[in-house]
mmCIF file of C-alpha atoms in Angstrom:
data_model
loop_
_atom_site.group_PDB
_atom_site.id
_atom_site.type_symbol
_atom_site.label_atom_id
_atom_site.label_comp_id
_atom_site.label_asym_id
_atom_site.label_seq_id
_atom_site.Cartn_x
_atom_site.Cartn_y
_atom_site.Cartn_z
ATOM 1 C CA MET A 1 -26.907 -120.180 -54.620
ATOM 2 C CA ARG A 2 -25.429 -116.272 -54.892
ATOM 3 C CA ASN A 3 -24.831 -115.969 -50.852
ATOM 4 C CA THR A 4 -22.368 -119.523 -51.385
ATOM 5 C CA PHE A 5 -20.613 -118.497 -54.374
ATOM 6 C CA GLY A 6 -19.999 -114.668 -52.325
ATOM 7 C CA SER A 7 -18.919 -116.451 -49.435
ATOM 8 C CA LEU A 8 -16.864 -118.613 -51.578
ATOM 9 C CA ARG A 9 -14.569 -115.714 -53.028
ATOM 10 C CA SER A 10 -14.280 -114.390 -50.034
ATOM 11 C CA TRP A 11 -13.122 -117.438 -48.486
ATOM 12 C CA LEU A 12 -10.156 -117.961 -51.665
ATOM 13 C CA ARG A 13 -9.531 -113.428 -51.308
ATOM 14 C CA ASP A 14 -9.059 -114.350 -47.519
ATOM 15 C CA HIS A 15 -6.248 -117.348 -48.809
ATOM 16 C CA PRO A 16 -5.034 -116.807 -51.576
ATOM 17 C CA LEU A 17 -2.417 -119.614 -51.153
ATOM 18 C CA ILE A 18 -4.628 -122.360 -52.304
ATOM 19 C CA PRO A 19 -5.845 -120.674 -55.691
ATOM 20 C CA ASP A 20 -2.521 -119.913 -56.567
ATOM 21 C CA ALA A 21 -1.650 -123.493 -55.464
ATOM 22 C CA ILE A 22 -4.153 -124.856 -57.810
ATOM 23 C CA SER A 23 -3.492 -122.456 -60.696
ATOM 24 C CA ALA A 24 0.037 -124.210 -60.367
ATOM 25 C CA THR A 25 -0.473 -127.472 -60.307
ATOM 26 C CA VAL A 26 -2.547 -126.991 -63.550
ATOM 27 C CA LEU A 27 -0.001 -125.081 -64.707
ATOM 28 C CA ALA A 28 2.388 -128.288 -64.115
ATOM 29 C CA ALA A 29 0.359 -130.688 -65.040
ATOM 30 C CA LEU A 30 0.373 -129.102 -68.668
ATOM 31 C CA ALA A 31 4.213 -128.455 -68.706
ATOM 32 C CA VAL A 32 4.775 -132.068 -68.329
ATOM 33 C CA PRO A 33 2.784 -133.559 -71.588
ATOM 34 C CA CYS A 34 4.020 -129.927 -73.640
ATOM 35 C CA SER A 35 7.102 -130.227 -72.986
ATOM 36 C CA TYR A 36 7.110 -133.464 -75.619
ATOM 37 C CA LEU A 37 5.677 -130.996 -77.840
ATOM 38 C CA PRO A 38 8.177 -128.641 -80.449
ATOM 39 C CA SER A 39 8.541 -125.409 -78.853
ATOM 40 C CA LEU A 40 7.433 -122.436 -79.593
ATOM 41 C CA PHE A 41 10.879 -120.801 -79.751
ATOM 42 C CA GLY A 42 14.281 -121.398 -80.951
ATOM 43 C CA ASP A 43 15.235 -124.306 -83.380
ATOM 44 C CA PRO A 44 12.360 -127.311 -82.930
ATOM 45 C CA VAL A 45 15.707 -129.919 -84.230
ATOM 46 C CA ALA A 46 17.903 -129.103 -82.117
ATOM 47 C CA LEU A 47 15.812 -130.424 -78.813
ATOM 48 C CA ARG A 48 16.406 -133.190 -77.269
ATOM 49 C CA GLU A 49 14.180 -135.444 -75.605
ATOM 50 C CA PRO A 50 13.222 -134.352 -71.775
ATOM 51 C CA ASP A 51 14.908 -136.522 -69.360
ATOM 52 C CA THR A 52 13.718 -137.263 -65.730
ATOM 53 C CA LEU A 53 16.391 -134.200 -64.664
ATOM 54 C CA SER A 54 14.570 -131.171 -67.140
ATOM 55 C CA LEU A 55 10.922 -132.748 -66.549
ATOM 56 C CA ALA A 56 11.459 -132.266 -62.703
ATOM 57 C CA LEU A 57 12.892 -128.808 -63.341
ATOM 58 C CA ILE A 58 10.084 -127.792 -65.426
ATOM 59 C CA VAL A 59 7.477 -128.964 -62.734
ATOM 60 C CA ILE A 60 9.097 -127.077 -60.129
ATOM 61 C CA GLY A 61 9.118 -123.612 -62.267
ATOM 62 C CA CYS A 62 5.575 -124.111 -63.342
ATOM 63 C CA LEU A 63 4.991 -124.879 -59.517
ATOM 64 C CA SER A 64 7.111 -121.530 -58.407
ATOM 65 C CA PRO A 65 3.666 -119.213 -59.384
ATOM 66 C CA ALA A 66 1.926 -120.955 -56.298
ATOM 67 C CA LEU A 67 4.520 -118.551 -53.507
ATOM 68 C CA ARG A 68 4.043 -115.646 -56.389
ATOM 69 C CA ARG A 69 2.146 -113.728 -53.635
ATOM 70 C CA ARG A 70 4.719 -114.066 -50.565
ATOM 71 C CA TRP A 71 8.317 -114.260 -52.461
ATOM 72 C CA PRO A 72 7.658 -113.049 -56.550
ATOM 73 C CA PHE A 73 11.146 -111.884 -57.010
ATOM 74 C CA LEU A 74 12.775 -115.003 -55.783
ATOM 75 C CA MET A 75 10.515 -116.928 -57.587
ATOM 76 C CA LEU A 76 10.975 -114.989 -61.034
ATOM 77 C CA PHE A 77 14.794 -115.519 -60.332
ATOM 78 C CA LEU A 78 14.223 -119.558 -60.292
ATOM 79 C CA VAL A 79 12.003 -119.418 -63.061
ATOM 80 C CA ILE A 80 14.556 -117.581 -65.301
ATOM 81 C CA VAL A 81 17.823 -119.722 -64.151
ATOM 82 C CA ILE A 82 15.570 -122.676 -64.608
ATOM 83 C CA ASP A 83 14.808 -121.426 -68.165
ATOM 84 C CA THR A 84 18.646 -121.220 -68.443
ATOM 85 C CA THR A 85 19.760 -124.562 -67.646
ATOM 86 C CA LEU A 86 17.150 -125.947 -69.908
ATOM 87 C CA ALA A 87 18.313 -123.949 -73.366
ATOM 88 C CA SER A 88 21.656 -124.819 -72.288
ATOM 89 C CA THR A 89 21.419 -128.557 -72.091
ATOM 90 C CA GLY A 90 19.301 -127.852 -75.215
ATOM 91 C CA GLN A 91 15.944 -129.545 -73.568
ATOM 92 C CA SER A 92 12.750 -128.057 -73.881
ATOM 93 C CA ALA A 93 11.425 -125.425 -71.636
ATOM 94 C CA SER A 94 7.523 -126.119 -72.103
ATOM 95 C CA LEU A 95 4.914 -123.826 -69.935
ATOM 96 C CA VAL A 96 7.836 -122.587 -67.811
ATOM 97 C CA TRP A 97 8.374 -119.232 -69.422
ATOM 98 C CA LEU A 98 3.822 -118.460 -68.409
ATOM 99 C CA ALA A 99 5.277 -118.813 -64.853
ATOM 100 C CA ALA A 100 7.618 -115.925 -65.332
ATOM 101 C CA LEU A 101 4.783 -113.934 -67.328
ATOM 102 C CA ALA A 102 3.048 -114.878 -63.693
ATOM 103 C CA MET A 103 5.543 -113.051 -62.238
ATOM 104 C CA VAL A 104 5.621 -109.764 -63.818
ATOM 105 C CA TYR A 105 2.110 -109.864 -63.656
ATOM 106 C CA THR A 106 1.795 -109.937 -59.372
ATOM 107 C CA ILE A 107 5.108 -107.677 -59.394
ATOM 108 C CA ALA A 108 3.481 -104.751 -61.862
ATOM 109 C CA SER A 109 -0.084 -105.879 -59.342
ATOM 110 C CA ARG A 110 1.669 -105.205 -56.056
ATOM 111 C CA ARG A 111 5.184 -103.220 -55.951
ATOM 112 C CA GLY A 112 5.913 -99.587 -57.002
ATOM 113 C CA LEU A 113 6.844 -98.564 -60.456
ATOM 114 C CA ALA A 114 11.094 -98.286 -60.132
ATOM 115 C CA LEU A 115 10.876 -102.608 -58.532
ATOM 116 C CA SER A 116 8.105 -103.310 -61.132
ATOM 117 C CA LEU A 117 10.242 -101.813 -64.284
ATOM 118 C CA GLY A 118 13.080 -103.906 -62.419
ATOM 119 C CA ALA A 119 11.212 -107.389 -62.875
ATOM 120 C CA LEU A 120 9.867 -106.549 -66.310
ATOM 121 C CA ALA A 121 13.943 -105.640 -67.467
ATOM 122 C CA LEU A 122 14.731 -108.915 -65.256
ATOM 123 C CA SER A 123 12.083 -111.067 -67.432
ATOM 124 C CA PHE A 124 13.682 -109.406 -70.809
ATOM 125 C CA THR A 125 17.482 -110.258 -70.158
ATOM 126 C CA GLY A 126 16.403 -113.515 -68.928
ATOM 127 C CA HIS A 127 14.470 -114.436 -71.891
ATOM 128 C CA THR A 128 16.994 -113.080 -74.439
ATOM 129 C CA PHE A 129 20.081 -114.643 -72.278
ATOM 130 C CA SER A 130 18.182 -117.923 -72.518
ATOM 131 C CA ALA A 131 17.838 -117.606 -76.191
ATOM 132 C CA VAL A 132 21.630 -116.757 -76.695
ATOM 133 C CA VAL A 133 22.688 -119.672 -74.606
ATOM 134 C CA ALA A 134 20.669 -122.058 -76.431
ATOM 135 C CA GLY A 135 22.756 -121.354 -79.715
ATOM 136 C CA GLY A 136 20.901 -117.926 -80.732
ATOM 137 C CA LEU A 137 18.201 -115.826 -80.849
ATOM 138 C CA GLY A 138 16.178 -117.603 -84.260
ATOM 139 C CA ASP A 139 12.862 -116.603 -84.965
ATOM 140 C CA TRP A 140 12.414 -112.798 -83.890
ATOM 141 C CA SER A 141 8.594 -113.544 -84.041
ATOM 142 C CA SER A 142 8.468 -115.971 -80.988
ATOM 143 C CA HIS A 143 10.359 -113.549 -79.153
ATOM 144 C CA LEU A 144 8.626 -110.880 -80.374
ATOM 145 C CA LEU A 145 5.166 -112.651 -78.691
ATOM 146 C CA VAL A 146 6.818 -113.342 -75.428
ATOM 147 C CA ALA A 147 7.428 -109.199 -75.650
ATOM 148 C CA VAL A 148 4.067 -108.347 -76.316
ATOM 149 C CA LEU A 149 2.688 -110.840 -73.838
ATOM 150 C CA THR A 150 5.168 -109.628 -70.980
ATOM 151 C CA MET A 151 4.090 -105.839 -71.591
ATOM 152 C CA THR A 152 0.562 -106.602 -71.790
ATOM 153 C CA LEU A 153 0.597 -108.043 -68.698
ATOM 154 C CA TRP A 154 2.791 -105.767 -66.905
ATOM 155 C CA ILE A 155 0.688 -102.944 -68.137
ATOM 156 C CA ALA A 156 -2.372 -104.826 -67.086
ATOM 157 C CA GLY A 157 -0.708 -105.140 -63.631
ATOM 158 C CA ARG A 158 -0.056 -101.430 -62.922
ATOM 159 C CA SER A 159 -3.444 -100.775 -63.908
ATOM 160 C CA VAL A 160 -4.778 -103.164 -61.346
ATOM 161 C CA ARG A 161 -2.289 -101.260 -58.863
ATOM 162 C CA LEU A 162 -3.272 -98.265 -59.439
ATOM 163 C CA SER A 163 -6.976 -98.991 -59.254
ATOM 164 C CA ARG A 164 -6.169 -100.784 -56.198
ATOM 165 C CA ALA A 165 -4.528 -97.278 -54.613
ATOM 166 C CA TYR A 166 -7.683 -95.151 -56.343
ATOM 167 C CA GLN A 167 -10.105 -97.173 -54.546
ATOM 168 C CA ALA A 168 -7.936 -97.401 -50.999
ATOM 169 C CA GLU A 169 -8.080 -93.313 -51.740
ATOM 170 C CA LEU A 170 -11.518 -92.974 -52.072
ATOM 171 C CA ARG A 171 -11.995 -95.230 -49.293
ATOM 172 C CA ASP A 172 -9.698 -93.333 -47.012
ATOM 173 C CA ARG A 173 -11.563 -89.754 -48.301
ATOM 174 C CA ALA A 174 -15.076 -91.435 -47.411
ATOM 175 C CA ARG A 175 -13.517 -92.451 -44.041
ATOM 176 C CA ARG A 176 -12.421 -88.952 -43.490
ATOM 177 C CA MET A 177 -15.644 -87.094 -44.637
ATOM 178 C CA GLY A 178 -17.292 -89.486 -42.640
ATOM 179 C CA ARG A 179 -15.189 -88.494 -39.270
ATOM 180 C CA ALA A 180 -15.732 -85.041 -40.523
ATOM 181 C CA ARG A 181 -19.664 -85.387 -40.624
ATOM 182 C CA GLU A 182 -19.904 -86.912 -37.754
ATOM 183 C CA ALA A 183 -17.898 -84.146 -35.815
ATOM 184 C CA ASP A 184 -19.808 -81.736 -37.405
ATOM 185 C CA THR A 185 -22.931 -83.196 -36.539
ATOM 186 C CA ARG A 186 -21.920 -83.594 -32.790
ATOM 187 C CA ALA A 187 -20.849 -80.020 -33.140
ATOM 188 C CA ALA A 188 -24.357 -79.168 -34.636
ATOM 189 C CA ARG A 189 -25.544 -81.444 -31.518
ATOM 190 C CA ALA A 190 -24.235 -78.775 -28.585
ATOM 191 C CA GLU A 191 -24.656 -75.833 -30.529
ATOM 192 C CA GLU A 192 -28.629 -76.645 -30.397
ATOM 193 C CA ARG A 193 -28.393 -78.123 -26.953
ATOM 194 C CA SER A 194 -26.804 -75.208 -25.828
ATOM 195 C CA ARG A 195 -29.439 -72.663 -27.739
ATOM 196 C CA ILE A 196 -32.276 -74.804 -26.149
ATOM 197 C CA ALA A 197 -30.439 -74.212 -22.411
ATOM 198 C CA ARG A 198 -30.663 -70.806 -23.206
ATOM 199 C CA GLU A 199 -34.097 -71.032 -24.653
ATOM 200 C CA LEU A 200 -35.216 -72.958 -21.661
ATOM 201 C CA HIS A 201 -33.147 -70.245 -19.033
ATOM 202 C CA ASP A 202 -34.614 -66.974 -20.708
ATOM 203 C CA VAL A 203 -38.047 -68.812 -20.530
ATOM 204 C CA VAL A 204 -38.081 -70.103 -17.310
ATOM 205 C CA ALA A 205 -35.976 -67.064 -15.673
ATOM 206 C CA HIS A 206 -38.846 -64.423 -16.695
ATOM 207 C CA HIS A 207 -41.968 -66.299 -16.134
ATOM 208 C CA VAL A 208 -41.415 -67.655 -12.920
ATOM 209 C CA SER A 209 -40.232 -64.300 -11.625
ATOM 210 C CA VAL A 210 -43.806 -62.902 -12.792
ATOM 211 C CA MET A 211 -45.479 -65.289 -10.987
ATOM 212 C CA THR A 212 -43.276 -65.249 -8.047
ATOM 213 C CA VAL A 213 -44.335 -61.612 -7.754
ATOM 214 C CA GLN A 214 -47.835 -61.983 -8.659
ATOM 215 C CA ALA A 215 -48.007 -64.624 -5.955
ATOM 216 C CA SER A 216 -46.303 -62.016 -3.556
ATOM 217 C CA ALA A 217 -48.625 -59.620 -3.806
ATOM 218 C CA ALA A 218 -51.238 -61.712 -3.827
ATOM 219 C CA ARG A 219 -50.877 -62.873 -0.557
ATOM 220 C CA ARG A 220 -50.217 -59.740 1.040
ATOM 221 C CA VAL A 221 -54.087 -58.751 -0.190
ATOM 222 C CA LEU A 222 -55.686 -62.137 0.088
ATOM 223 C CA ALA A 223 -57.262 -61.082 3.096
ATOM 224 C CA THR A 224 -58.211 -57.276 3.188
ATOM 225 C CA ASN A 225 -58.231 -57.541 -1.062
ATOM 226 C CA PRO A 226 -59.613 -60.974 -2.191
ATOM 227 C CA ASP A 227 -60.671 -59.287 -5.834
ATOM 228 C CA GLY A 228 -56.773 -58.194 -6.155
ATOM 229 C CA ALA A 229 -55.888 -61.355 -5.323
ATOM 230 C CA ARG A 230 -58.001 -63.385 -7.479
ATOM 231 C CA GLU A 231 -56.673 -60.889 -10.472
ATOM 232 C CA ALA A 232 -53.476 -61.900 -9.262
ATOM 233 C CA LEU A 233 -53.988 -65.761 -9.291
ATOM 234 C CA SER A 234 -55.636 -65.649 -12.585
ATOM 235 C CA ALA A 235 -52.682 -63.739 -14.056
ATOM 236 C CA ILE A 236 -50.386 -65.969 -12.500
ATOM 237 C CA GLU A 237 -52.186 -68.841 -14.039
ATOM 238 C CA GLU A 238 -52.401 -67.391 -17.202
ATOM 239 C CA MET A 239 -48.466 -66.959 -17.103
ATOM 240 C CA GLY A 240 -48.026 -70.617 -16.467
ATOM 241 C CA ARG A 241 -49.998 -71.944 -19.249
ATOM 242 C CA THR A 242 -47.982 -69.395 -21.577
ATOM 243 C CA ALA A 243 -44.445 -70.641 -19.845
ATOM 244 C CA MET A 244 -45.970 -73.900 -20.562
ATOM 245 C CA ALA A 245 -46.799 -73.524 -24.115
ATOM 246 C CA GLU A 246 -43.234 -71.818 -24.539
ATOM 247 C CA MET A 247 -41.545 -75.096 -23.547
ATOM 248 C CA ARG A 248 -43.488 -77.030 -24.922
ATOM 249 C CA ASN A 249 -42.547 -75.290 -28.469
ATOM 250 C CA ILE A 250 -38.914 -74.917 -27.569
ATOM 251 C CA VAL A 251 -38.581 -78.567 -26.186
ATOM 252 C CA GLY A 252 -40.048 -79.671 -29.066
ATOM 253 C CA VAL A 253 -37.019 -80.005 -31.360
ATOM 254 C CA LEU A 254 -35.996 -83.177 -29.456
ATOM 255 C CA ARG A 255 -38.850 -85.289 -29.640
ATOM 256 C CA THR A 256 -37.291 -88.878 -31.220
ATOM 257 C CA ASP A 257 -40.619 -90.956 -31.449
ATOM 258 C CA GLY A 258 -41.243 -89.942 -35.650
ATOM 259 C CA THR A 259 -43.874 -87.797 -34.795
ATOM 260 C CA PRO A 260 -43.715 -84.024 -36.001
ATOM 261 C CA ALA A 261 -43.042 -81.449 -33.006
ATOM 262 C CA GLU A 262 -46.025 -78.667 -33.469
ATOM 263 C CA ARG A 263 -44.481 -75.474 -32.906
ATOM 264 C CA GLY A 264 -45.665 -72.453 -32.971
ATOM 265 C CA PRO A 265 -43.992 -69.076 -33.784
ATOM 266 C CA GLN A 266 -41.125 -68.176 -32.272
ATOM 267 C CA PRO A 267 -41.418 -64.404 -30.642
ATOM 268 C CA GLY A 268 -39.494 -61.297 -32.536
ATOM 269 C CA VAL A 269 -40.057 -57.935 -31.487
ATOM 270 C CA ARG A 270 -43.605 -57.332 -32.480
ATOM 271 C CA GLU A 271 -44.259 -59.487 -29.023
ATOM 272 C CA ILE A 272 -42.133 -56.465 -26.658
ATOM 273 C CA PRO A 273 -45.149 -54.707 -26.153
ATOM 274 C CA THR A 274 -47.208 -57.938 -25.145
ATOM 275 C CA LEU A 275 -44.436 -58.386 -22.573
ATOM 276 C CA VAL A 276 -43.838 -55.163 -21.483
ATOM 277 C CA ASP A 277 -47.713 -55.075 -20.568
ATOM 278 C CA GLN A 278 -46.551 -58.394 -18.340
ATOM 279 C CA MET A 279 -43.830 -56.771 -16.173
ATOM 280 C CA ARG A 280 -46.479 -53.643 -16.149
ATOM 281 C CA GLU A 281 -49.354 -56.470 -14.284
ATOM 282 C CA ALA A 282 -45.947 -57.620 -12.543
ATOM 283 C CA GLY A 283 -45.390 -54.649 -10.490
ATOM 284 C CA LEU A 284 -42.553 -53.136 -12.758
ATOM 285 C CA ARG A 285 -43.525 -49.954 -14.146
ATOM 286 C CA THR A 286 -42.138 -50.330 -17.691
ATOM 287 C CA GLN A 287 -42.551 -47.676 -20.459
ATOM 288 C CA LEU A 288 -41.675 -48.436 -23.678
ATOM 289 C CA TRP A 289 -40.798 -46.497 -26.791
ATOM 290 C CA ILE A 290 -40.190 -47.919 -30.746
ATOM 291 C CA GLU A 291 -38.870 -45.305 -32.706
ATOM 292 C CA GLY A 292 -38.353 -45.594 -36.531
ATOM 293 C CA GLU A 293 -40.239 -47.832 -39.366
ATOM 294 C CA ARG A 294 -39.256 -51.569 -38.565
ATOM 295 C CA GLY A 295 -38.206 -53.616 -41.205
ATOM 296 C CA ARG A 296 -37.534 -57.147 -42.206
ATOM 297 C CA LEU A 297 -35.488 -58.691 -39.747
ATOM 298 C CA SER A 298 -34.029 -61.991 -39.843
ATOM 299 C CA PRO A 299 -35.924 -65.090 -37.369
ATOM 300 C CA GLY A 300 -32.289 -65.156 -35.606
ATOM 301 C CA VAL A 301 -32.124 -61.494 -34.817
ATOM 302 C CA ASP A 302 -36.105 -61.345 -34.017
ATOM 303 C CA LEU A 303 -35.566 -63.748 -31.697
ATOM 304 C CA ALA A 304 -32.595 -62.671 -30.217
ATOM 305 C CA ALA A 305 -33.457 -58.792 -29.978
ATOM 306 C CA TYR A 306 -36.621 -60.234 -27.522
ATOM 307 C CA ARG A 307 -35.173 -62.426 -25.400
ATOM 308 C CA LEU A 308 -32.184 -59.221 -24.417
ATOM 309 C CA VAL A 309 -35.357 -57.299 -23.346
ATOM 310 C CA GLN A 310 -37.091 -60.199 -21.579
ATOM 311 C CA GLU A 311 -34.394 -61.363 -19.891
ATOM 312 C CA ALA A 312 -33.353 -57.410 -18.751
ATOM 313 C CA LEU A 313 -37.115 -56.617 -17.860
ATOM 314 C CA THR A 314 -37.197 -59.812 -15.453
ATOM 315 C CA ASN A 315 -33.622 -58.900 -14.068
ATOM 316 C CA SER A 316 -35.405 -55.646 -13.447
ATOM 317 C CA LEU A 317 -38.184 -57.262 -11.735
ATOM 318 C CA ARG A 318 -36.030 -59.691 -9.811
ATOM 319 C CA HIS A 319 -33.217 -56.838 -8.313
ATOM 320 C CA ALA A 320 -34.405 -53.130 -8.614
ATOM 321 C CA GLY A 321 -36.812 -53.096 -6.478
ATOM 322 C CA PRO A 322 -40.380 -52.486 -5.270
ATOM 323 C CA GLU A 323 -40.719 -48.908 -6.737
ATOM 324 C CA ALA A 324 -38.520 -49.379 -9.846
ATOM 325 C CA ARG A 325 -38.769 -47.898 -13.094
ATOM 326 C CA ALA A 326 -38.091 -49.350 -16.357
ATOM 327 C CA TRP A 327 -37.515 -48.484 -19.771
ATOM 328 C CA VAL A 328 -37.822 -49.539 -22.550
ATOM 329 C CA THR A 329 -35.998 -47.986 -25.953
ATOM 330 C CA VAL A 330 -36.548 -50.389 -29.671
ATOM 331 C CA ARG A 331 -34.980 -47.927 -32.434
ATOM 332 C CA HIS A 332 -35.219 -49.338 -36.350
ATOM 333 C CA GLU A 333 -32.410 -47.207 -37.747
ATOM 334 C CA PRO A 334 -30.912 -47.740 -41.408
ATOM 335 C CA GLY A 335 -28.732 -51.408 -41.362
ATOM 336 C CA GLU A 336 -29.011 -51.230 -37.551
ATOM 337 C CA LEU A 337 -31.423 -52.593 -34.838
ATOM 338 C CA ALA A 338 -30.639 -50.790 -31.156
ATOM 339 C CA ILE A 339 -32.220 -52.015 -28.190
ATOM 340 C CA GLN A 340 -31.730 -50.068 -24.687
ATOM 341 C CA ILE A 341 -33.590 -51.159 -21.429
ATOM 342 C CA GLU A 342 -32.842 -49.090 -18.544
ATOM 343 C CA ASP A 343 -34.186 -48.812 -14.696
ATOM 344 C CA ASP A 344 -33.830 -46.738 -11.490
ATOM 345 C CA GLY A 345 -33.642 -49.438 -9.255
ATOM 346 C CA LEU A 346 -31.189 -51.086 -7.039
ATOM 347 C CA GLY A 347 -29.727 -53.106 -9.538
ATOM 348 C CA PRO A 348 -27.790 -56.775 -9.105
ATOM 349 C CA PRO A 349 -26.409 -58.135 -6.055
ATOM 350 C CA ALA A 350 -22.916 -57.017 -5.574
ATOM 351 C CA GLY A 351 -20.086 -59.679 -6.319
ATOM 352 C CA GLY A 352 -19.870 -59.755 -10.121
ATOM 353 C CA SER A 353 -18.681 -57.510 -12.707
ATOM 354 C CA ASP A 354 -19.861 -56.041 -16.133
ATOM 355 C CA GLY A 355 -23.719 -56.907 -15.348
ATOM 356 C CA GLU A 356 -23.042 -60.440 -15.251
ATOM 357 C CA GLN A 357 -23.847 -60.566 -11.600
ATOM 358 C CA SER A 358 -27.441 -61.772 -12.352
ATOM 359 C CA GLY A 359 -26.278 -65.448 -13.069
ATOM 360 C CA HIS A 360 -26.362 -67.247 -16.757
ATOM 361 C CA GLY A 361 -29.070 -64.726 -18.008
ATOM 362 C CA LEU A 362 -27.499 -61.874 -19.106
ATOM 363 C CA VAL A 363 -24.351 -64.354 -20.363
ATOM 364 C CA GLY A 364 -26.253 -66.141 -22.481
ATOM 365 C CA ILE A 365 -27.691 -62.652 -23.991
ATOM 366 C CA ARG A 366 -24.231 -61.713 -24.960
ATOM 367 C CA GLU A 367 -23.579 -65.037 -26.611
ATOM 368 C CA ARG A 368 -26.943 -63.865 -28.491
ATOM 369 C CA VAL A 369 -25.796 -60.524 -29.403
ATOM 370 C CA ALA A 370 -21.976 -61.686 -30.755
ATOM 371 C CA LEU A 371 -23.699 -64.617 -32.608
ATOM 372 C CA TYR A 372 -25.563 -62.009 -34.619
ATOM 373 C CA GLY A 373 -22.426 -59.803 -34.835
ATOM 374 C CA GLY A 374 -24.203 -57.533 -32.565
ATOM 375 C CA LEU A 375 -22.464 -54.884 -29.697
ATOM 376 C CA LEU A 376 -23.729 -55.337 -26.232
ATOM 377 C CA ARG A 377 -23.052 -53.445 -23.086
ATOM 378 C CA ILE A 378 -24.346 -53.841 -19.481
ATOM 379 C CA GLY A 379 -23.542 -52.152 -16.585
ATOM 380 C CA PRO A 380 -24.642 -49.056 -14.246
ATOM 381 C CA ARG A 381 -26.660 -46.630 -15.642
ATOM 382 C CA SER A 382 -25.411 -42.868 -14.768
ATOM 383 C CA GLY A 383 -27.667 -42.042 -12.610
ATOM 384 C CA GLY A 384 -28.261 -45.139 -10.570
ATOM 385 C CA GLY A 385 -29.988 -48.446 -11.694
ATOM 386 C CA PHE A 386 -28.871 -50.680 -14.660
ATOM 387 C CA GLU A 387 -29.202 -50.478 -18.194
ATOM 388 C CA VAL A 388 -28.159 -52.943 -20.979
ATOM 389 C CA ASN A 389 -27.428 -51.012 -24.178
ATOM 390 C CA ALA A 390 -27.270 -53.080 -27.902
ATOM 391 C CA ARG A 391 -27.030 -52.983 -31.267
ATOM 392 C CA PHE A 392 -27.839 -55.435 -34.112
ATOM 393 C CA PRO A 393 -26.719 -55.334 -37.825
ATOM 394 C CA LEU A 394 -29.137 -55.752 -40.152
ATOM 395 C CA LYS A 395 -27.973 -57.201 -43.581
ATOM 396 C CA ASP A 396 -30.445 -56.913 -46.809
ATOM 397 C CA MET A 397 -32.810 -59.831 -46.543
#
């Protein structure tokens, strides 16, 4: 039943001419018998019995609200003309004045302030002129009643218009906020995809490079040193498991099946010694110095520092040569974390600039450092080799 009533209201809202026509018809039907009663306005004694023409005018005036939404000013003017005509012939205007009130309300609720004030003034002027034409203003109380009703309906119409404008503004604001939220969501998703791509690149590049070096070493010593080959293969297996675990943690944020992803803690500065040991096992002679007292790092800076060392050592392993050495220095300074990675090898292949020859890895590192307001220098090392130097500003945690 409620759905049926709601559907009917929606249908009537989409077809406003129908309820307006019904209301106007009811008003006209009531106006005909009321025209034989003493008028509320003017001198009842002076009124004449309505004739056919006056009845027709009364019906036309009362039917005018049917078109109040389409031509409200024209209908208001028509009602005033009919009221004045009836007054000039000494006929009762019956309920035509109610039609004028309907026009005033319609204009006030659907037009601007200037036009609605014009309609209000036209209504007052028309009623006053009709009273004068009828032979005088007569009883002031009746005219005061009309003025109060007209002002009340005008104020009601203005309130409805302001309420509609306010609701429209709220809906528009909600749409704008919805579009802004969608844009923010798309930007956040794009940023998350970029972050995941950097994480995957760092993990895959590092572990695959180490596994490749270990596999090459196992192949060379397979016939002459089976135990050494076995150790290299064990290292490859362990490295592969570690890589799979890290990638599972990273890609876990993309799961959409509703099951929370099991994510382990992300690596940080504390894991750099383990990373250096892995590089030594892979054949890159690496030394590590950690200076200063380690303070509390934000998770983002902690991860960015680890990935910086990982990417730099991976590039040294791939490009520095078999006899190269690498040095990693981590300095915890007041308000700053400084990281330096150097090697004395051949360096990346030629064809790029500023150390970005090695692909997307160091470009991603540059983005990481810039994200946390740090400074990064990548380039050839004085005396040969290659170096990566970064400084992260630290905020009070």
